[in-house]
mmCIF file of C-alpha atoms and ligand atoms in Angstrom:
data_model
loop_
_atom_site.group_PDB
_atom_site.id
_atom_site.type_symbol
_atom_site.label_atom_id
_atom_site.label_comp_id
_atom_site.label_asym_id
_atom_site.label_seq_id
_atom_site.Cartn_x
_atom_site.Cartn_y
_atom_site.Cartn_z
ATOM 1 C CA TYR A 785 46.790 -13.521 63.797
ATOM 2 C CA TYR A 786 50.395 -15.465 62.967
ATOM 3 C CA ASN A 787 53.395 -17.531 64.781
ATOM 4 C CA GLN A 788 56.949 -17.661 64.175
ATOM 5 C CA ASN A 789 56.357 -19.911 61.214
ATOM 6 C CA THR A 790 53.611 -17.761 59.167
ATOM 7 C CA LEU A 791 53.991 -15.918 56.108
ATOM 8 C CA ILE A 792 52.769 -13.420 54.310
ATOM 9 C CA TYR A 793 53.238 -12.042 50.566
ATOM 10 C CA PHE A 794 54.673 -8.816 50.959
ATOM 11 C CA ASN A 795 56.492 -6.515 48.196
ATOM 12 C CA GLY A 796 56.388 -9.706 45.918
ATOM 13 C CA GLU A 797 58.202 -12.994 48.067
ATOM 14 C CA PHE A 798 56.818 -14.821 50.327
ATOM 15 C CA ALA A 799 58.479 -13.773 54.044
ATOM 16 C CA LYS A 800 57.899 -14.588 57.574
ATOM 17 C CA ALA A 801 55.353 -12.652 59.661
ATOM 18 C CA HIS A 802 57.231 -11.591 62.518
ATOM 19 C CA SER A 803 60.437 -10.420 60.766
ATOM 20 C CA ALA A 804 58.965 -8.149 57.958
ATOM 21 C CA GLY A 805 60.037 -4.694 59.159
ATOM 22 C CA VAL A 806 57.966 -1.969 58.340
ATOM 23 C CA ASP A 807 59.423 1.689 57.457
ATOM 24 C CA LEU A 808 58.214 3.842 60.631
ATOM 25 C CA PHE A 809 58.066 7.331 58.742
ATOM 26 C CA GLY A 810 55.293 7.034 56.995
ATOM 27 C CA GLN A 811 52.106 8.329 55.730
ATOM 28 C CA SER A 812 50.608 5.250 56.682
ATOM 29 C CA LEU A 813 51.838 4.359 60.047
ATOM 30 C CA HIS A 814 51.310 8.263 60.758
ATOM 31 C CA TYR A 815 47.801 9.722 59.014
ATOM 32 C CA GLY A 816 46.057 6.420 57.445
ATOM 33 C CA TYR A 817 46.824 6.629 54.411
ATOM 34 C CA GLY A 818 46.613 3.017 52.745
ATOM 35 C CA ALA A 819 43.954 0.589 51.666
ATOM 36 C CA PHE A 820 43.186 -2.709 52.733
ATOM 37 C CA GLU A 821 40.193 -5.527 51.888
ATOM 38 C CA GLY A 822 39.357 -8.297 53.547
ATOM 39 C CA LEU A 823 38.341 -11.255 52.134
ATOM 40 C CA ARG A 824 37.095 -15.066 52.579
ATOM 41 C CA ALA A 825 38.517 -18.042 51.486
ATOM 42 C CA TYR A 826 35.893 -21.590 52.541
ATOM 43 C CA ALA A 827 36.956 -24.923 52.729
ATOM 44 C CA THR A 828 34.461 -26.240 50.025
ATOM 45 C CA HIS A 829 33.637 -29.551 48.102
ATOM 46 C CA ASN A 830 35.931 -28.524 44.790
ATOM 47 C CA GLY A 831 39.006 -27.692 47.229
ATOM 48 C CA THR A 832 39.733 -23.673 48.776
ATOM 49 C CA ARG A 833 37.614 -21.223 46.993
ATOM 50 C CA ILE A 834 37.681 -17.585 47.748
ATOM 51 C CA PHE A 835 34.998 -15.961 47.862
ATOM 52 C CA LYS A 836 34.223 -13.225 44.730
ATOM 53 C CA ALA A 837 38.439 -12.858 44.874
ATOM 54 C CA GLU A 838 37.955 -11.008 41.426
ATOM 55 C CA GLU A 839 35.514 -8.229 42.898
ATOM 56 C CA HIS A 840 37.811 -7.521 46.174
ATOM 57 C CA PHE A 841 41.040 -6.912 44.315
ATOM 58 C CA GLU A 842 39.067 -5.043 41.801
ATOM 59 C CA ARG A 843 37.988 -2.536 45.021
ATOM 60 C CA LEU A 844 41.829 -2.634 46.418
ATOM 61 C CA LYS A 845 42.778 -1.210 43.426
ATOM 62 C CA ASN A 846 39.825 1.010 43.279
ATOM 63 C CA SER A 847 40.368 2.610 46.186
ATOM 64 C CA CYS A 848 44.189 3.217 46.094
ATOM 65 C CA GLU A 849 42.814 4.949 43.122
ATOM 66 C CA ALA A 850 40.504 6.828 45.078
ATOM 67 C CA ILE A 851 43.243 8.561 46.824
ATOM 68 C CA GLY A 852 45.977 8.493 44.440
ATOM 69 C CA ILE A 853 47.939 5.321 46.070
ATOM 70 C CA ASP A 854 49.988 4.194 43.348
ATOM 71 C CA TYR A 855 48.565 0.399 42.749
ATOM 72 C CA HIS A 856 51.011 -0.969 40.117
ATOM 73 C CA TRP A 857 50.312 -5.229 41.111
ATOM 74 C CA ASN A 858 47.973 -7.400 38.674
ATOM 75 C CA ASN A 859 44.837 -8.660 40.330
ATOM 76 C CA GLN A 860 44.613 -12.695 38.814
ATOM 77 C CA ASP A 861 48.762 -12.512 39.866
ATOM 78 C CA LEU A 862 47.714 -11.933 43.628
ATOM 79 C CA ILE A 863 44.984 -13.707 43.210
ATOM 80 C CA GLU A 864 47.130 -16.738 42.395
ATOM 81 C CA LYS A 865 49.737 -15.607 45.322
ATOM 82 C CA THR A 866 46.750 -15.351 47.614
ATOM 83 C CA TYR A 867 46.178 -19.631 46.503
ATOM 84 C CA LYS A 868 49.898 -20.346 47.069
ATOM 85 C CA LEU A 869 50.179 -18.252 50.349
ATOM 86 C CA LEU A 870 47.089 -20.944 52.218
ATOM 87 C CA GLY A 871 49.086 -23.702 50.521
ATOM 88 C CA LEU A 872 51.755 -22.206 52.006
ATOM 89 C CA ASN A 873 50.021 -21.597 55.682
ATOM 90 C CA ASN A 874 48.014 -24.990 55.733
ATOM 91 C CA LEU A 875 44.529 -22.956 55.341
ATOM 92 C CA ARG A 876 42.056 -24.444 53.899
ATOM 93 C CA SER A 877 39.264 -22.216 55.118
ATOM 94 C CA ALA A 878 41.185 -18.418 56.238
ATOM 95 C CA TYR A 879 40.282 -14.400 56.476
ATOM 96 C CA ILE A 880 41.829 -12.650 53.913
ATOM 97 C CA ARG A 881 43.740 -9.396 54.522
ATOM 98 C CA PRO A 882 45.679 -7.346 51.783
ATOM 99 C CA LEU A 883 47.178 -3.928 52.669
ATOM 100 C CA VAL A 884 48.514 -1.443 50.379
ATOM 101 C CA PHE A 885 50.499 1.397 52.427
ATOM 102 C CA SER A 886 53.010 3.621 51.473
ATOM 103 C CA GLY A 887 56.100 4.506 53.879
ATOM 104 C CA SER A 888 58.897 7.294 53.027
ATOM 105 C CA ASN A 889 57.481 10.309 53.579
ATOM 106 C CA MET A 890 56.200 12.357 55.705
ATOM 107 C CA HIS A 891 54.307 15.345 53.725
ATOM 108 C CA LEU A 892 50.778 14.879 52.850
ATOM 109 C CA ASN A 893 50.877 14.381 48.988
ATOM 110 C CA ALA A 894 49.602 12.007 47.545
ATOM 111 C CA ASP A 895 53.421 10.952 45.714
ATOM 112 C CA SER A 896 54.470 7.963 47.941
ATOM 113 C CA GLU A 897 55.559 4.795 47.080
ATOM 114 C CA SER A 898 53.396 1.949 47.724
ATOM 115 C CA SER A 899 53.925 -1.466 49.202
ATOM 116 C CA LEU A 900 51.616 -4.213 49.342
ATOM 117 C CA MET A 901 51.159 -7.154 51.949
ATOM 118 C CA ILE A 902 48.812 -10.044 52.059
ATOM 119 C CA ALA A 903 48.443 -12.321 54.873
ATOM 120 C CA ALA A 904 45.446 -14.839 55.976
ATOM 121 C CA TRP A 905 44.868 -16.069 59.445
ATOM 122 C CA GLU A 906 41.383 -18.664 60.035
ATOM 123 C CA TRP A 907 38.852 -16.289 61.898
ATOM 124 C CA GLY A 908 35.460 -17.507 62.972
ATOM 125 C CA PRO A 909 32.426 -14.636 62.120
ATOM 126 C CA TYR A 910 33.482 -11.886 62.971
ATOM 127 C CA LEU A 911 30.434 -11.025 65.313
ATOM 128 C CA GLY A 912 30.460 -14.653 66.572
ATOM 129 C CA HIS A 913 26.844 -16.782 65.944
ATOM 130 C CA ASN A 914 24.591 -15.643 68.283
ATOM 131 C CA LEU A 915 21.832 -13.022 67.388
ATOM 132 C CA LEU A 916 23.077 -9.541 68.061
ATOM 133 C CA ARG A 917 22.482 -6.359 70.339
ATOM 134 C CA VAL A 918 22.591 -3.278 68.529
ATOM 135 C CA PHE A 919 22.134 0.375 69.492
ATOM 136 C CA THR A 920 22.888 3.697 67.688
ATOM 137 C CA SER A 921 25.384 5.406 68.100
ATOM 138 C CA SER A 922 26.517 8.794 69.000
ATOM 139 C CA ILE A 923 29.027 8.549 66.177
ATOM 140 C CA GLU A 924 27.961 9.590 62.220
ATOM 141 C CA ARG A 925 29.159 7.854 59.219
ATOM 142 C CA PRO A 926 32.082 9.938 57.367
ATOM 143 C CA THR A 927 30.156 12.011 54.399
ATOM 144 C CA PRO A 928 30.735 11.943 50.933
ATOM 145 C CA LYS A 929 31.892 15.578 51.044
ATOM 146 C CA SER A 930 34.437 15.173 53.604
ATOM 147 C CA PHE A 931 35.625 11.054 52.579
ATOM 148 C CA ARG A 932 35.702 8.875 49.623
ATOM 149 C CA ILE A 933 33.675 6.811 51.907
ATOM 150 C CA ASP A 934 33.332 4.254 48.599
ATOM 151 C CA ALA A 935 37.012 3.376 49.459
ATOM 152 C CA LYS A 936 38.627 1.270 51.869
ATOM 153 C CA VAL A 937 40.572 3.602 53.518
ATOM 154 C CA SER A 938 42.877 2.523 56.437
ATOM 155 C CA GLY A 939 42.307 6.016 58.177
ATOM 156 C CA GLN A 940 38.394 6.190 57.620
ATOM 157 C CA TYR A 941 38.526 2.824 60.336
ATOM 158 C CA ILE A 942 38.954 5.595 63.399
ATOM 159 C CA ASN A 943 35.134 6.295 62.388
ATOM 160 C CA SER A 944 34.136 2.610 62.993
ATOM 161 C CA ILE A 945 36.642 1.763 66.235
ATOM 162 C CA LEU A 946 34.840 5.075 68.077
ATOM 163 C CA ALA A 947 31.468 3.267 67.173
ATOM 164 C CA THR A 948 31.638 -0.159 68.582
ATOM 165 C CA SER A 949 34.344 1.033 71.659
ATOM 166 C CA GLU A 950 30.959 2.906 72.284
ATOM 167 C CA ALA A 951 28.514 0.234 71.832
ATOM 168 C CA LEU A 952 30.287 -2.124 73.666
ATOM 169 C CA LYS A 953 31.418 -0.311 75.896
ATOM 170 C CA ASN A 954 27.468 0.297 76.189
ATOM 171 C CA GLY A 955 26.888 -3.501 76.811
ATOM 172 C CA TYR A 956 26.256 -4.037 73.100
ATOM 173 C CA ASP A 957 27.755 -6.012 70.270
ATOM 174 C CA GLU A 958 27.439 -3.532 67.053
ATOM 175 C CA ALA A 959 26.853 0.262 66.639
ATOM 176 C CA LEU A 960 24.160 1.139 64.007
ATOM 177 C CA LEU A 961 25.812 4.869 62.591
ATOM 178 C CA LEU A 962 23.547 7.186 61.014
ATOM 179 C CA ASP A 963 24.818 8.822 57.998
ATOM 180 C CA GLN A 964 24.897 12.891 57.067
ATOM 181 C CA ASN A 965 21.063 13.259 56.914
ATOM 182 C CA GLY A 966 19.929 11.283 60.263
ATOM 183 C CA PHE A 967 18.903 7.792 57.882
ATOM 184 C CA VAL A 968 20.249 4.951 59.061
ATOM 185 C CA ALA A 969 23.582 4.080 57.222
ATOM 186 C CA GLN A 970 25.136 0.534 58.685
ATOM 187 C CA ALA A 971 26.811 -0.564 61.243
ATOM 188 C CA SER A 972 30.506 -0.138 62.000
ATOM 189 C CA SER A 973 31.781 -2.547 59.346
ATOM 190 C CA GLU A 974 28.845 -4.366 58.568
ATOM 191 C CA ASN A 975 25.754 -3.199 56.207
ATOM 192 C CA LEU A 976 22.459 -3.220 56.837
ATOM 193 C CA PHE A 977 18.830 -5.200 56.361
ATOM 194 C CA ILE A 978 15.638 -4.708 57.672
ATOM 195 C CA GLU A 979 12.214 -6.948 56.513
ATOM 196 C CA LYS A 980 8.640 -5.390 56.733
ATOM 197 C CA ASP A 981 5.718 -7.085 55.712
ATOM 198 C CA TYR A 982 7.962 -9.636 53.896
ATOM 199 C CA THR A 983 9.757 -7.572 52.083
ATOM 200 C CA ILE A 984 13.369 -6.697 52.710
ATOM 201 C CA TYR A 985 14.734 -3.207 52.740
ATOM 202 C CA THR A 986 18.256 -1.522 52.758
ATOM 203 C CA PRO A 987 19.497 1.473 52.490
ATOM 204 C CA PRO A 988 20.839 3.218 48.392
ATOM 205 C CA LEU A 989 24.340 3.000 47.439
ATOM 206 C CA SER A 990 24.784 6.828 48.097
ATOM 207 C CA ASN A 991 26.232 7.043 51.509
ATOM 208 C CA ILE A 992 27.208 3.752 52.846
ATOM 209 C CA PHE A 993 30.006 1.046 52.484
ATOM 210 C CA PRO A 994 29.273 -0.674 49.059
ATOM 211 C CA GLY A 995 29.485 -3.993 50.409
ATOM 212 C CA ILE A 996 30.586 -6.907 48.489
ATOM 213 C CA THR A 997 28.141 -8.897 50.670
ATOM 214 C CA ARG A 998 25.045 -6.900 50.316
ATOM 215 C CA GLN A 999 25.354 -7.460 46.430
ATOM 216 C CA THR A 1000 25.093 -11.061 46.893
ATOM 217 C CA VAL A 1001 22.187 -10.346 49.152
ATOM 218 C CA ILE A 1002 20.200 -8.225 46.358
ATOM 219 C CA ASP A 1003 21.750 -11.140 44.378
ATOM 220 C CA ILE A 1004 20.066 -13.496 46.858
ATOM 221 C CA CYS A 1005 16.902 -11.845 46.972
ATOM 222 C CA GLN A 1006 16.643 -11.750 43.163
ATOM 223 C CA GLU A 1007 16.948 -15.283 42.392
ATOM 224 C CA LEU A 1008 15.036 -16.361 45.510
ATOM 225 C CA ASN A 1009 12.006 -13.802 44.531
ATOM 226 C CA PHE A 1010 11.873 -12.324 47.429
ATOM 227 C CA ASP A 1011 11.063 -8.667 47.425
ATOM 228 C CA LEU A 1012 13.878 -5.870 47.715
ATOM 229 C CA VAL A 1013 13.753 -2.129 47.981
ATOM 230 C CA GLU A 1014 16.893 -0.469 48.385
ATOM 231 C CA LYS A 1015 15.772 3.241 50.493
ATOM 232 C CA ASN A 1016 16.667 5.544 52.802
ATOM 233 C CA LEU A 1017 15.610 4.055 56.164
ATOM 234 C CA THR A 1018 15.409 6.214 59.422
ATOM 235 C CA ILE A 1019 15.886 4.865 63.281
ATOM 236 C CA GLN A 1020 11.675 4.294 63.368
ATOM 237 C CA ASP A 1021 12.104 1.728 60.544
ATOM 238 C CA VAL A 1022 14.611 0.017 61.903
ATOM 239 C CA HIS A 1023 13.074 -0.451 65.554
ATOM 240 C CA GLU A 1024 9.394 -1.038 64.109
ATOM 241 C CA ALA A 1025 10.715 -3.710 61.097
ATOM 242 C CA ASP A 1026 10.156 -7.619 61.919
ATOM 243 C CA SER A 1027 14.074 -8.508 61.709
ATOM 244 C CA ALA A 1028 16.850 -6.994 60.664
ATOM 245 C CA PHE A 1029 20.686 -8.428 59.852
ATOM 246 C CA LEU A 1030 23.952 -7.647 59.244
ATOM 247 C CA CYS A 1031 26.072 -8.477 56.475
ATOM 248 C CA GLY A 1032 29.928 -8.436 55.275
ATOM 249 C CA THR A 1033 32.290 -10.390 54.553
ATOM 250 C CA ALA A 1034 34.433 -10.922 57.507
ATOM 251 C CA ALA A 1035 30.512 -11.183 59.562
ATOM 252 C CA GLU A 1036 29.273 -13.377 56.608
ATOM 253 C CA ILE A 1037 25.316 -12.873 57.742
ATOM 254 C CA ILE A 1038 24.263 -12.557 60.799
ATOM 255 C CA GLY A 1039 20.650 -11.457 62.490
ATOM 256 C CA ILE A 1040 19.853 -9.364 64.935
ATOM 257 C CA LYS A 1041 17.743 -9.410 67.980
ATOM 258 C CA GLU A 1042 17.658 -5.617 69.187
ATOM 259 C CA VAL A 1043 18.128 -2.748 68.510
ATOM 260 C CA ASP A 1044 18.039 -0.138 71.152
ATOM 261 C CA GLN A 1045 16.759 -2.090 73.903
ATOM 262 C CA ILE A 1046 13.667 -2.688 71.541
ATOM 263 C CA ILE A 1047 13.672 -6.913 70.784
ATOM 264 C CA TYR A 1048 11.926 -7.994 67.295
ATOM 265 C CA GLN A 1049 9.307 -10.259 67.899
ATOM 266 C CA GLU A 1050 9.915 -12.891 64.658
ATOM 267 C CA GLU A 1051 11.716 -15.820 65.079
ATOM 268 C CA TRP A 1052 14.688 -15.647 63.716
ATOM 269 C CA GLU A 1053 14.409 -19.117 61.570
ATOM 270 C CA HIS A 1054 11.470 -17.757 60.377
ATOM 271 C CA THR A 1055 12.409 -14.517 58.778
ATOM 272 C CA ILE A 1056 13.542 -14.420 55.175
ATOM 273 C CA GLY A 1057 16.767 -12.890 56.654
ATOM 274 C CA ALA A 1058 17.906 -16.956 58.142
ATOM 275 C CA SER A 1059 16.619 -18.397 54.573
ATOM 276 C CA ILE A 1060 19.360 -15.689 52.944
ATOM 277 C CA GLN A 1061 21.470 -16.843 55.334
ATOM 278 C CA ARG A 1062 21.505 -19.829 54.600
ATOM 279 C CA LYS A 1063 21.514 -19.453 50.719
ATOM 280 C CA TYR A 1064 24.790 -17.280 51.201
ATOM 281 C CA LYS A 1065 26.504 -20.481 53.689
ATOM 282 C CA ASN A 1066 25.292 -22.398 49.980
ATOM 283 C CA LEU A 1067 26.998 -19.885 47.843
ATOM 284 C CA VAL A 1068 30.339 -19.656 49.361
ATOM 285 C CA LEU A 1069 30.514 -23.385 50.426
ATOM 286 C CA GLU A 1070 29.449 -24.273 46.681
ATOM 287 C CA GLN A 1071 26.680 -26.504 47.794
ATOM 288 C CA GLU A 1072 24.086 -26.992 44.320
ATOM 289 C CA ASN A 1073 21.677 -28.415 46.356
ATOM 290 C CA TYR A 1074 19.991 -25.479 48.605
ATOM 291 C CA GLU A 1075 16.067 -25.486 49.485
ATOM 292 C CA VAL A 1076 14.387 -22.204 50.333
ATOM 293 C CA ILE A 1077 12.514 -23.351 53.274
ATOM 294 C CA ILE A 1078 10.343 -20.107 54.787
HETATM 295 N N1 PMP B 635 30.882 -1.392 55.960
HETATM 296 C C1 PMP B 635 32.081 -1.204 55.951
HETATM 297 C C2 PMP B 635 32.582 -0.196 56.297
HETATM 298 C C3 PMP B 635 33.037 -2.080 56.326
HETATM 299 O O1 PMP B 635 34.387 -2.344 56.405
HETATM 300 C C4 PMP B 635 32.700 -3.678 55.729
HETATM 301 C C5 PMP B 635 33.631 -4.689 55.478
HETATM 302 N N2 PMP B 635 34.514 -4.567 54.331
HETATM 303 C C6 PMP B 635 31.711 -3.324 55.097
HETATM 304 C C7 PMP B 635 30.711 -2.727 54.761
HETATM 305 C C8 PMP B 635 30.862 -4.956 54.177
HETATM 306 O O2 PMP B 635 31.315 -4.998 53.160
HETATM 307 P P1 PMP B 635 32.324 -6.845 52.389
HETATM 308 O O3 PMP B 635 30.644 -7.454 52.379
HETATM 309 O O4 PMP B 635 32.459 -6.510 50.644
HETATM 310 O O5 PMP B 635 32.812 -6.826 53.064
#
């Protein structure tokens, strides 16, 4: 993620990543009390462009406010600083990771001073390019009654780490997690869509993380006149679908080959998901000349 020369943006300055000192006594390190974001910048015909930068930084602010972390930054300024950071690190395309964290307080209250760092590095699609083998995890998603599940909060990712580790240990690429009512919520760090009889389905917002890519997929469906329904999905719905895919900023849009050893019969390239995947690629690369092929 970084070498001797890598610069990060840290508390108002550009600094060497390897020598940016962090307080060892603080709530973020000890209790996972921090919030972060994941953005992508793409090398487009119009130069390097961060996809949906405003939405991501707005969500970072909301995540901090949701858990009482002081957010005293101006998002337009942070976006400008992020572009500068990409330039300083010679990155034309990148994954971008802002993190707000708190140090110097070991109590379990919500009034510590916050710091912000932004890092960027080259990163291919998080789950690779190949169709995925996924399985239903024994780990459930946190519930809205026990956590602010709409916030991208560091400590919450232990849930994702447990589910992903279990999936990898069992020979799968990624895990699907159920919500507290037994419906399929999402993957450990991506949202889920399935296709059945030419309609696209995705779980509603109530018990899932509100992915920005998920919203982009919904917008694409509207634009391309694909039928889309937001509804609770059972694991049987997922097993009996014609195809399925995951989406997220890091993973982008990636098709699923198999769920719990049930293999989708539909060729991925012929699915609506593959059309959405092509449209998404065009969108992030700001390419206008898109043709719908289904
Ligand atoms: N769910 C979780 C738990 C995530 O961490 C992410 C990635 N931030 C997503 C879904 C996808 O969100 P987005 O499309 O905004 O990247």
